[in-house]
Each structure stands twice: as structure tokens, then as C-alpha cells.
Amino acid sequence: MNSKIVTIVIVFLLAFFTGVNFVVFPALGTAFTDGSVFGLSSSQFGNLFIPQVVCIIISCLGAPFLVNKFGPKIILTAGLLLMILSTGILWMLQYFMQDKSLLFPVLMILVAFTGSGFGLSITTLNPLAASLFEDKKSSAILILQFLVGLGTSTSPLMMNLIGNVKNWMYVPGSIFILVTVIFIIFLFLKLEKGTFFELPSHFKIPYKLWIFFTAIILYGFIEGTFGSFGAVILKNQGLDNNKASLGLSLFWGGIAVNRLLFGIFSKRFNLSYVFLISPLLVGALIFLLLIDPGVHIILLMMFLIGFFMGSIFPGSIGWGTVEFPTLSVLVSGFLMAANQIGTGIVTNVLGSFSNYTDAIFQFLIFCMLAICALLFYLKRNSKIKEAF
């Protein structure tokens, strides 16, 4: 099964199912905190994601060197197996929930497996997708990240569809089956290691890559704020629970739509300046939220904030891949880790400040201005037009 088209289809399906698998634990939040099911406290549920973030950062930073040594197929296989193992054991917990004293430590281990598997998988999938489209590397990464995002929105939807929280086991059960099937098909693919995945024997991280790294940490602050605390912030703005949840969905929907459109149109049109000024547009939209424009305008703003944020992260990976072709896997892992560092920091810090909405917005505006300045600095003598 060596057809390039089949390989492309499987790689992009893996991206979607990696996204589905990644958010199975957050999607089951109501089951984990329900006293009649798992019975975790709110603080335990929050602490559950500390090992996930740590393991993602470690695996994203380690994956480039592992792929360089063992090739993309072995590392992708290891990442997928970790996620399958985690989801499978989670499904089996329904038979071993009598002794709840062991549940929390077991869940911590499973979340660590999921984080490690996600980091290894997505760090390898980004350059793998780029290698399949030699003249459209950035577009391939944008569409791949769109599919990951689409996958992350699927698990919560599955939880909504099953209705009763006591039926929680159908979510990990169905995900386990689907990911296992696509994994078995993937095993029949022949993936060459190729020069695309090799790192030079001696290299140092270019200073421009450190600037990308800094910009993506700042981006992670914004994504983490709206992604984790968006509903809380919107409730502070006067929205009811349903409208706040809708605002959060619109935010993620905006991100997904932008990545899809950028991936489709970036080779037909020069979108480099749209990419460069998008942080400014996000900053302006956040500023408008400061003046409390009314419920329907706030909801529109949430979609537009997500929309103009959409291309910043995967676009930076695509641009970095074009800019540093001999370090493509390192670019992917380095920037994936930067995003997790940003979201991890803000998620842990913001809990104490979630009621200070104006101060949060002002901080986010500063972050967006800084990102814009860093991107324009990187533009000098760069290959940005090749990327977009």
C-alpha cells in the first residue's frame, strides 16, 4: 500500500483522530466530577492535566531527535500506541471503579500517556504532511492543524450525544475502536525516513527560531486564556451560561475556519501580509471587548478573535519549516512545545485572576502587539512569501 494518495489520506485521518483522542479526558469532565461516577473534586480534575502538559512538552522536544534516529514511522507508531493504550484502559475502568482510592493516580498515568502520545504523534505528523506536498508545505500543515482542531471538537460532541453521564464509557470505547482501526491500516504504509526527517550531525538552534519560539509562547497565553477560561470571562461580561458556552464554541470554530481557508488559498494568493497583521486585528478586537459592546457583538467578536488567531500557530510552523528546511522536525517539536508552555502557564496562573477581566484583556492586547512586532522582525530577509 504505497500509493501517495493513500498515504496522504491516512496521514490526515491520523491528524483528525489524534485530535479526537487528545481531548477525551476534558470531554469526560462531567463524568469525572460526578459523585455517582468517578467522584473527583474540581481541584483533582484540574490537577489531572498537569502531567498531560508536562508530557506533551517533553515529548515534543524529544520527538525530533527520536525521529532523526528511528524514522517517522516508528515514532508515530509509538505515539499512537500510547494514546490507544490510554483510551483502552480508560474504557476498561468501568469494570474496576469499586475502589475509588486508586482512580485518581491511575487517571494521572493515563493522562500522561495521552500527552506523551499526542506530543510524539503531532510533532511527527506536521513535517510528514509537509514532506508529502513539496511545494505546499505551509498549506499542508495548516490543513493538518485544521483537522486536529476538528477532532478536538468531536469528543465533546460525542459526550453530548450520549446524554446520560452514566454512559460515559461509550466515548472512550468508540474512540478506542476507531483509532485502532486507522492505526492498523497505518501499519501497512511504507514511510521512508528520507532527508526531510534528518537533523544535521552538528547544529545549533538558529536565533530566528528562538524568536518564533517566543512568539508562540505569547500566542499560547491567548489561546489558553480563551480556550480554558473563555466561558468564565464571558460570564463576567454578563453572558449567561448558554451564551458563554456558545462564545467558546464560536472561538474554536473561528480558528478552524481560518486554518482551512488559509490552507486552501495561501498558494493562490499572497497571504503573507494577512498573516503578519492578524495579531494586530486580534488585539483590536480584544480592545473592543473592553468597551462591553453587548451580547450579540461579543459573540461575533469571539468568532472573529478565533478566526484571526487561526493561522498564527500552524502558519509559524509552516513558515519555520520553509525557513529552516534541514530542521523541519525540530521546528515542529520546538513550536508545539512553545504553545504548550504558553497555555500551561496561563491555565495555571489565570485561575487566581479570572475575575479581573479588564486586566486580562489589556495583557492579551500587549501579547498580540508583541507577536506582531516579532513576526515583522522575522519577515526581514525571510522566505515568508514561499510559505504563504
Coordinates of C-alpha atoms in Angstrom, one line a residue:
M1 CA 0.0 0.0 0.0
N2 CA 2.5 2.6 -1.2
S3 CA 0.2 5.0 -3.2
K4 CA 0.9 8.6 -2.3
I5 CA -2.8 9.4 -2.3
V6 CA -3.5 6.6 0.2
T7 CA -0.6 7.8 2.4
I8 CA -1.9 11.4 2.3
V9 CA -5.5 10.2 3.3
I10 CA -4.1 8.1 6.2
V11 CA -1.8 10.9 7.5
F12 CA -4.7 13.4 7.5
L13 CA -7.1 10.9 9.1
L14 CA -4.5 10.3 11.8
A15 CA -4.3 14.0 12.4
F16 CA -8.1 14.1 12.9
F17 CA -8.2 11.1 15.2
T18 CA -5.2 12.4 17.2
G19 CA -7.3 15.4 17.9
V20 CA -10.3 13.3 18.9
N21 CA -8.1 11.2 21.2
F22 CA -6.3 14.1 22.7
V23 CA -9.4 15.7 24.4
V24 CA -11.1 12.6 25.6
F25 CA -10.3 13.4 29.2
P26 CA -11.5 17.1 29.1
A27 CA -14.6 15.8 27.2
L28 CA -15.4 13.5 30.1
G29 CA -15.2 16.3 32.7
T30 CA -18.8 15.9 33.8
A31 CA -18.3 12.2 34.4
F32 CA -15.1 12.7 36.3
T33 CA -16.6 15.2 38.7
D34 CA -19.9 13.4 39.1
G35 CA -20.2 11.9 42.6
S36 CA -22.0 8.8 41.2
V37 CA -19.4 8.1 38.6
F38 CA -15.7 8.9 39.2
G39 CA -16.3 11.4 42.0
L40 CA -13.2 13.6 41.5
S41 CA -13.1 17.0 43.1
S42 CA -12.8 20.1 40.9
S43 CA -9.2 20.6 42.1
Q44 CA -8.4 16.9 41.3
F45 CA -9.9 17.3 37.9
G46 CA -7.7 20.5 37.3
N47 CA -4.6 18.7 38.5
L48 CA -5.3 15.9 36.1
F49 CA -3.9 18.0 33.3
I50 CA -0.6 18.9 34.8
P51 CA 1.1 15.6 33.7
Q52 CA -0.5 16.0 30.3
V53 CA 1.1 19.4 29.7
V54 CA 4.4 18.3 31.1
C55 CA 4.5 15.1 29.0
I56 CA 3.5 17.0 25.8
I57 CA 6.3 19.5 26.3
I58 CA 8.9 16.7 26.9
S59 CA 7.7 14.5 24.0
C60 CA 7.5 17.5 21.6
L61 CA 11.1 18.5 22.4
G62 CA 12.3 14.9 22.3
A63 CA 10.4 13.7 19.2
P64 CA 12.7 15.5 16.6
F65 CA 15.8 13.6 17.9
L66 CA 13.9 10.3 18.1
V67 CA 12.5 10.7 14.5
N68 CA 16.0 11.6 13.4
K69 CA 17.3 8.3 14.9
F70 CA 14.5 5.9 14.3
G71 CA 12.5 7.4 11.4
P72 CA 8.9 8.8 11.4
K73 CA 7.0 5.5 11.3
I74 CA 8.4 4.1 14.5
I75 CA 7.9 7.3 16.5
L76 CA 4.4 7.8 15.1
T77 CA 3.6 4.1 15.9
A78 CA 4.8 4.7 19.5
G79 CA 2.8 7.9 19.9
L80 CA -0.4 6.3 18.5
L81 CA 0.0 3.2 20.7
L82 CA 0.4 5.3 23.8
M83 CA -2.9 7.1 23.0
I84 CA -4.7 3.8 22.2
L85 CA -3.4 2.2 25.4
S86 CA -4.6 5.2 27.4
T87 CA -8.1 5.3 25.9
G88 CA -8.5 1.5 26.1
I89 CA -7.6 1.4 29.8
L90 CA -9.9 4.4 30.4
W91 CA -12.8 2.4 28.8
M92 CA -11.9 -0.6 31.0
L93 CA -12.1 1.4 34.2
Q94 CA -15.9 0.9 34.2
Y95 CA -15.2 -2.6 35.5
F96 CA -12.7 -1.5 38.2
M97 CA -14.3 1.5 39.8
Q98 CA -15.3 -0.1 43.1
D99 CA -12.1 1.1 44.8
K100 CA -12.1 4.8 44.1
S101 CA -8.9 5.5 46.1
L102 CA -6.8 4.3 43.1
L103 CA -8.8 6.1 40.4
F104 CA -7.0 9.4 40.6
P105 CA -3.4 8.1 40.4
V106 CA -4.5 5.7 37.5
L107 CA -6.1 8.6 35.7
M108 CA -2.9 10.7 36.2
I109 CA -0.9 7.9 34.5
L110 CA -3.4 7.6 31.6
V111 CA -3.4 11.4 31.0
A112 CA 0.5 11.3 30.9
F113 CA 0.2 8.5 28.3
T114 CA -2.2 10.6 26.2
G115 CA 0.0 13.7 26.5
S116 CA 3.2 11.8 25.5
G117 CA 1.4 10.0 22.6
F118 CA -0.1 13.3 21.4
G119 CA 3.3 15.1 21.5
L120 CA 5.1 12.3 19.6
S121 CA 2.3 11.9 17.1
I122 CA 1.6 15.6 16.2
T123 CA 5.3 16.6 16.2
T124 CA 5.9 13.8 13.6
L125 CA 2.7 14.4 11.6
N126 CA 3.4 18.1 10.9
P127 CA 6.7 17.5 8.9
L128 CA 5.2 14.3 7.5
A129 CA 2.3 16.2 5.9
A130 CA 4.8 18.9 4.7
S131 CA 7.0 16.3 3.1
L132 CA 4.0 14.9 1.1
F133 CA 3.5 18.4 -0.5
E134 CA 6.9 19.7 -1.5
D135 CA 5.6 23.0 -3.0
K136 CA 2.8 23.5 -0.4
K137 CA 4.4 22.7 2.9
S138 CA 2.7 25.5 4.9
S139 CA -0.7 24.8 3.4
A140 CA -0.4 21.1 4.3
I141 CA 0.4 22.0 7.9
L142 CA -2.5 24.5 8.1
I143 CA -5.0 21.9 6.8
L144 CA -3.5 19.2 9.1
Q145 CA -3.9 21.5 12.1
F146 CA -7.5 22.3 11.0
L147 CA -8.2 18.5 11.1
V148 CA -6.6 18.2 14.6
G149 CA -8.9 21.1 15.7
L150 CA -11.9 19.4 14.1
G151 CA -11.0 16.3 16.0
T152 CA -10.8 18.1 19.4
S153 CA -14.3 19.4 18.9
T154 CA -15.6 15.9 18.1
S155 CA -15.1 14.3 21.6
P156 CA -17.2 16.9 23.5
L157 CA -19.9 16.5 20.8
M158 CA -19.8 12.7 21.4
M159 CA -20.3 13.3 25.1
N160 CA -23.3 15.5 24.3
L161 CA -24.8 12.9 22.0
I162 CA -24.7 10.0 24.6
G163 CA -26.7 12.2 27.0
N164 CA -26.6 10.4 30.3
V165 CA -23.3 10.9 32.1
K166 CA -23.5 7.3 33.3
N167 CA -23.0 6.2 29.7
W168 CA -19.5 7.9 29.7
M169 CA -17.8 4.6 28.7
Y170 CA -19.2 4.8 25.1
V171 CA -16.9 7.8 24.4
P172 CA -13.5 6.2 25.1
G173 CA -14.9 2.8 23.8
S174 CA -15.8 4.2 20.4
I175 CA -12.6 6.3 20.1
F176 CA -10.5 3.3 21.0
I177 CA -12.1 1.2 18.2
L178 CA -11.9 4.0 15.6
V179 CA -8.2 4.9 16.4
T180 CA -7.2 1.2 16.5
V181 CA -8.7 0.6 13.0
I182 CA -6.9 3.6 11.5
F183 CA -3.7 2.6 13.3
I184 CA -3.8 -1.0 11.8
I185 CA -4.3 0.5 8.3
F186 CA -1.4 2.9 9.0
L187 CA 0.9 -0.1 9.9
F188 CA 0.7 -1.2 6.2
L189 CA 2.0 2.1 4.9
K190 CA 5.6 2.4 3.9
L191 CA 7.1 5.6 5.1
E192 CA 10.7 6.4 4.1
K193 CA 12.8 8.2 6.6
G194 CA 14.2 10.4 3.9
T195 CA 16.4 13.5 4.3
F196 CA 13.3 15.6 5.3
F197 CA 13.4 14.0 8.8
E198 CA 17.2 14.1 9.3
L199 CA 18.9 16.6 11.5
P200 CA 22.4 17.8 10.7
S201 CA 25.1 16.0 12.8
H202 CA 26.1 19.3 14.3
F203 CA 23.7 22.2 14.6
K204 CA 22.7 24.9 17.0
I205 CA 19.2 26.3 17.2
P206 CA 19.1 29.5 14.9
Y207 CA 18.3 32.7 16.8
K208 CA 15.3 33.3 14.5
L209 CA 13.8 30.0 15.7
W210 CA 14.1 31.3 19.3
I211 CA 12.1 34.4 18.1
F212 CA 9.4 32.0 16.7
F213 CA 9.5 30.2 20.0
T214 CA 8.9 33.4 22.0
A215 CA 6.1 34.5 19.7
I216 CA 4.3 31.1 20.1
I217 CA 4.6 31.2 23.9
L218 CA 2.8 34.5 23.8
Y219 CA 0.3 33.0 21.4
G220 CA -0.2 30.2 23.9
F221 CA -1.2 32.8 26.5
I222 CA -4.0 34.0 24.3
E223 CA -5.2 30.5 23.2
G224 CA -5.0 29.2 26.8
T225 CA -6.9 32.2 28.1
F226 CA -9.8 32.0 25.7
G227 CA -9.7 28.2 25.4
S228 CA -9.7 27.4 29.1
F229 CA -11.3 30.5 30.7
G230 CA -13.3 31.9 27.8
A231 CA -16.6 30.8 29.2
V232 CA -15.7 32.3 32.7
I233 CA -14.6 35.6 31.1
L234 CA -17.7 35.8 29.0
K235 CA -19.9 35.2 32.1
N236 CA -18.0 38.1 33.8
Q237 CA -19.0 40.2 30.7
G238 CA -22.7 39.5 31.6
L239 CA -23.5 36.5 29.3
D240 CA -25.5 33.6 30.7
N241 CA -24.1 30.0 30.8
N242 CA -25.5 29.0 27.3
K243 CA -24.3 32.2 25.6
A244 CA -20.9 31.8 27.3
S245 CA -20.6 28.2 26.0
L246 CA -21.7 29.4 22.6
G247 CA -19.0 32.1 22.6
L248 CA -16.3 29.5 23.4
S249 CA -17.6 27.3 20.5
L250 CA -17.5 30.3 18.2
F251 CA -13.9 31.0 19.2
W252 CA -12.8 27.5 18.3
G253 CA -14.9 27.5 15.2
G254 CA -13.3 30.7 14.0
I255 CA -9.8 29.1 14.5
A256 CA -10.8 26.1 12.5
V257 CA -12.4 28.1 9.6
N258 CA -9.3 30.3 9.3
R259 CA -6.9 27.3 9.1
L260 CA -9.0 25.7 6.4
L261 CA -9.2 28.9 4.3
F262 CA -5.6 29.7 4.8
G263 CA -4.6 26.2 3.8
I264 CA -6.7 26.3 0.6
F265 CA -6.0 29.9 -0.6
S266 CA -2.4 30.6 0.6
K267 CA -1.0 29.1 -2.7
R268 CA -3.4 31.1 -4.9
F269 CA -2.9 34.4 -3.2
N270 CA -0.1 36.1 -1.3
L271 CA -1.5 36.0 2.2
S272 CA 1.8 36.8 3.9
Y273 CA 0.6 40.3 5.0
V274 CA -2.7 39.0 6.2
F275 CA -0.7 36.6 8.4
L276 CA 1.6 39.3 9.6
I277 CA -1.2 41.8 10.6
S278 CA -3.6 39.2 12.1
P279 CA -2.2 39.7 15.6
L280 CA -3.0 43.4 15.3
L281 CA -6.5 42.6 14.3
V282 CA -6.9 40.2 17.2
G283 CA -5.6 43.0 19.6
A284 CA -8.1 45.5 18.1
L285 CA -11.0 43.0 18.6
I286 CA -9.9 42.3 22.2
F287 CA -9.8 46.1 22.8
L288 CA -13.4 46.4 21.6
L289 CA -14.4 43.7 24.2
L290 CA -13.1 46.2 26.8
I291 CA -15.9 48.6 26.0
D292 CA -18.6 45.9 26.6
P293 CA -20.4 46.1 23.2
G294 CA -23.4 43.9 24.0
V295 CA -24.1 40.2 23.9
H296 CA -24.5 39.6 20.1
I297 CA -21.5 41.8 19.3
I298 CA -19.4 39.9 21.9
L299 CA -20.3 36.6 20.3
L300 CA -19.4 37.9 16.9
M301 CA -16.1 39.2 18.4
M302 CA -15.3 35.7 19.8
F303 CA -15.7 34.2 16.4
L304 CA -13.5 36.9 14.8
I305 CA -10.8 36.7 17.5
G306 CA -10.6 32.9 16.9
F307 CA -10.7 33.5 13.1
F308 CA -7.7 35.9 13.0
M309 CA -5.8 33.8 15.5
G310 CA -6.3 30.7 13.5
S311 CA -3.3 30.9 11.2
I312 CA -0.7 32.3 13.7
F313 CA 0.4 29.0 15.3
P314 CA 0.3 26.5 12.4
G315 CA 1.4 29.2 10.0
S316 CA 4.5 29.8 12.1
I317 CA 5.3 26.1 11.9
G318 CA 4.8 26.1 8.2
W319 CA 6.9 29.3 7.8
G320 CA 9.6 27.9 10.0
T321 CA 9.6 24.6 8.0
V322 CA 10.2 26.6 4.8
E323 CA 12.8 28.9 6.6
F324 CA 14.8 26.0 8.1
P325 CA 14.3 23.0 5.7
T326 CA 17.1 21.0 7.4
L327 CA 15.4 21.4 10.8
S328 CA 11.8 20.7 9.9
V329 CA 11.1 18.2 12.6
L330 CA 12.8 20.3 15.2
V331 CA 10.7 23.3 14.1
S332 CA 7.5 21.3 14.6
G333 CA 8.6 20.0 18.1
F334 CA 10.0 23.2 19.3
L335 CA 6.9 25.3 18.4
M336 CA 4.5 22.6 19.6
A337 CA 6.3 22.7 22.9
A338 CA 6.2 26.6 23.0
N339 CA 2.4 26.5 22.5
Q340 CA 2.0 24.1 25.4
I341 CA 4.3 26.1 27.6
G342 CA 2.2 29.2 27.0
T343 CA -1.1 27.5 27.5
G344 CA 0.2 25.6 30.5
I345 CA 1.5 28.8 32.3
V346 CA -1.6 30.8 31.6
T347 CA -4.0 28.0 32.6
N348 CA -2.3 27.6 36.0
V349 CA -1.9 31.3 36.7
L350 CA -5.2 32.6 35.4
G351 CA -7.4 30.7 37.9
S352 CA -6.5 33.3 40.5
F353 CA -7.2 36.3 38.2
S354 CA -10.2 35.1 36.2
N355 CA -12.4 37.9 37.7
Y356 CA -10.0 40.7 36.6
T357 CA -11.4 40.8 33.1
D358 CA -10.1 44.2 32.0
A359 CA -6.6 43.5 33.2
I360 CA -6.6 40.2 31.4
F361 CA -7.7 41.8 28.1
Q362 CA -5.0 44.5 28.5
F363 CA -2.4 41.8 29.0
L364 CA -3.6 39.9 25.9
I365 CA -3.5 43.1 23.8
F366 CA 0.1 43.6 24.8
C367 CA 0.9 40.0 23.9
M368 CA -0.7 40.5 20.4
L369 CA 1.3 43.7 19.8
A370 CA 4.5 41.9 20.8
I371 CA 3.7 38.9 18.5
C372 CA 3.1 41.3 15.6
A373 CA 6.4 43.1 16.2
L374 CA 8.3 39.7 16.4
L375 CA 6.7 38.5 13.1
F376 CA 7.6 41.7 11.3
Y377 CA 11.2 41.3 12.6
L378 CA 11.3 37.7 11.3
K379 CA 10.0 38.9 7.9
R380 CA 13.3 40.7 7.1
N381 CA 15.3 38.6 4.5
S382 CA 12.9 35.7 5.0
K383 CA 11.1 33.2 2.8
I384 CA 7.6 34.2 4.1
K385 CA 6.2 34.5 0.5
E386 CA 7.1 30.9 -0.2
A387 CA 5.2 29.9 3.0
F388 CA 2.1 31.9 2.2

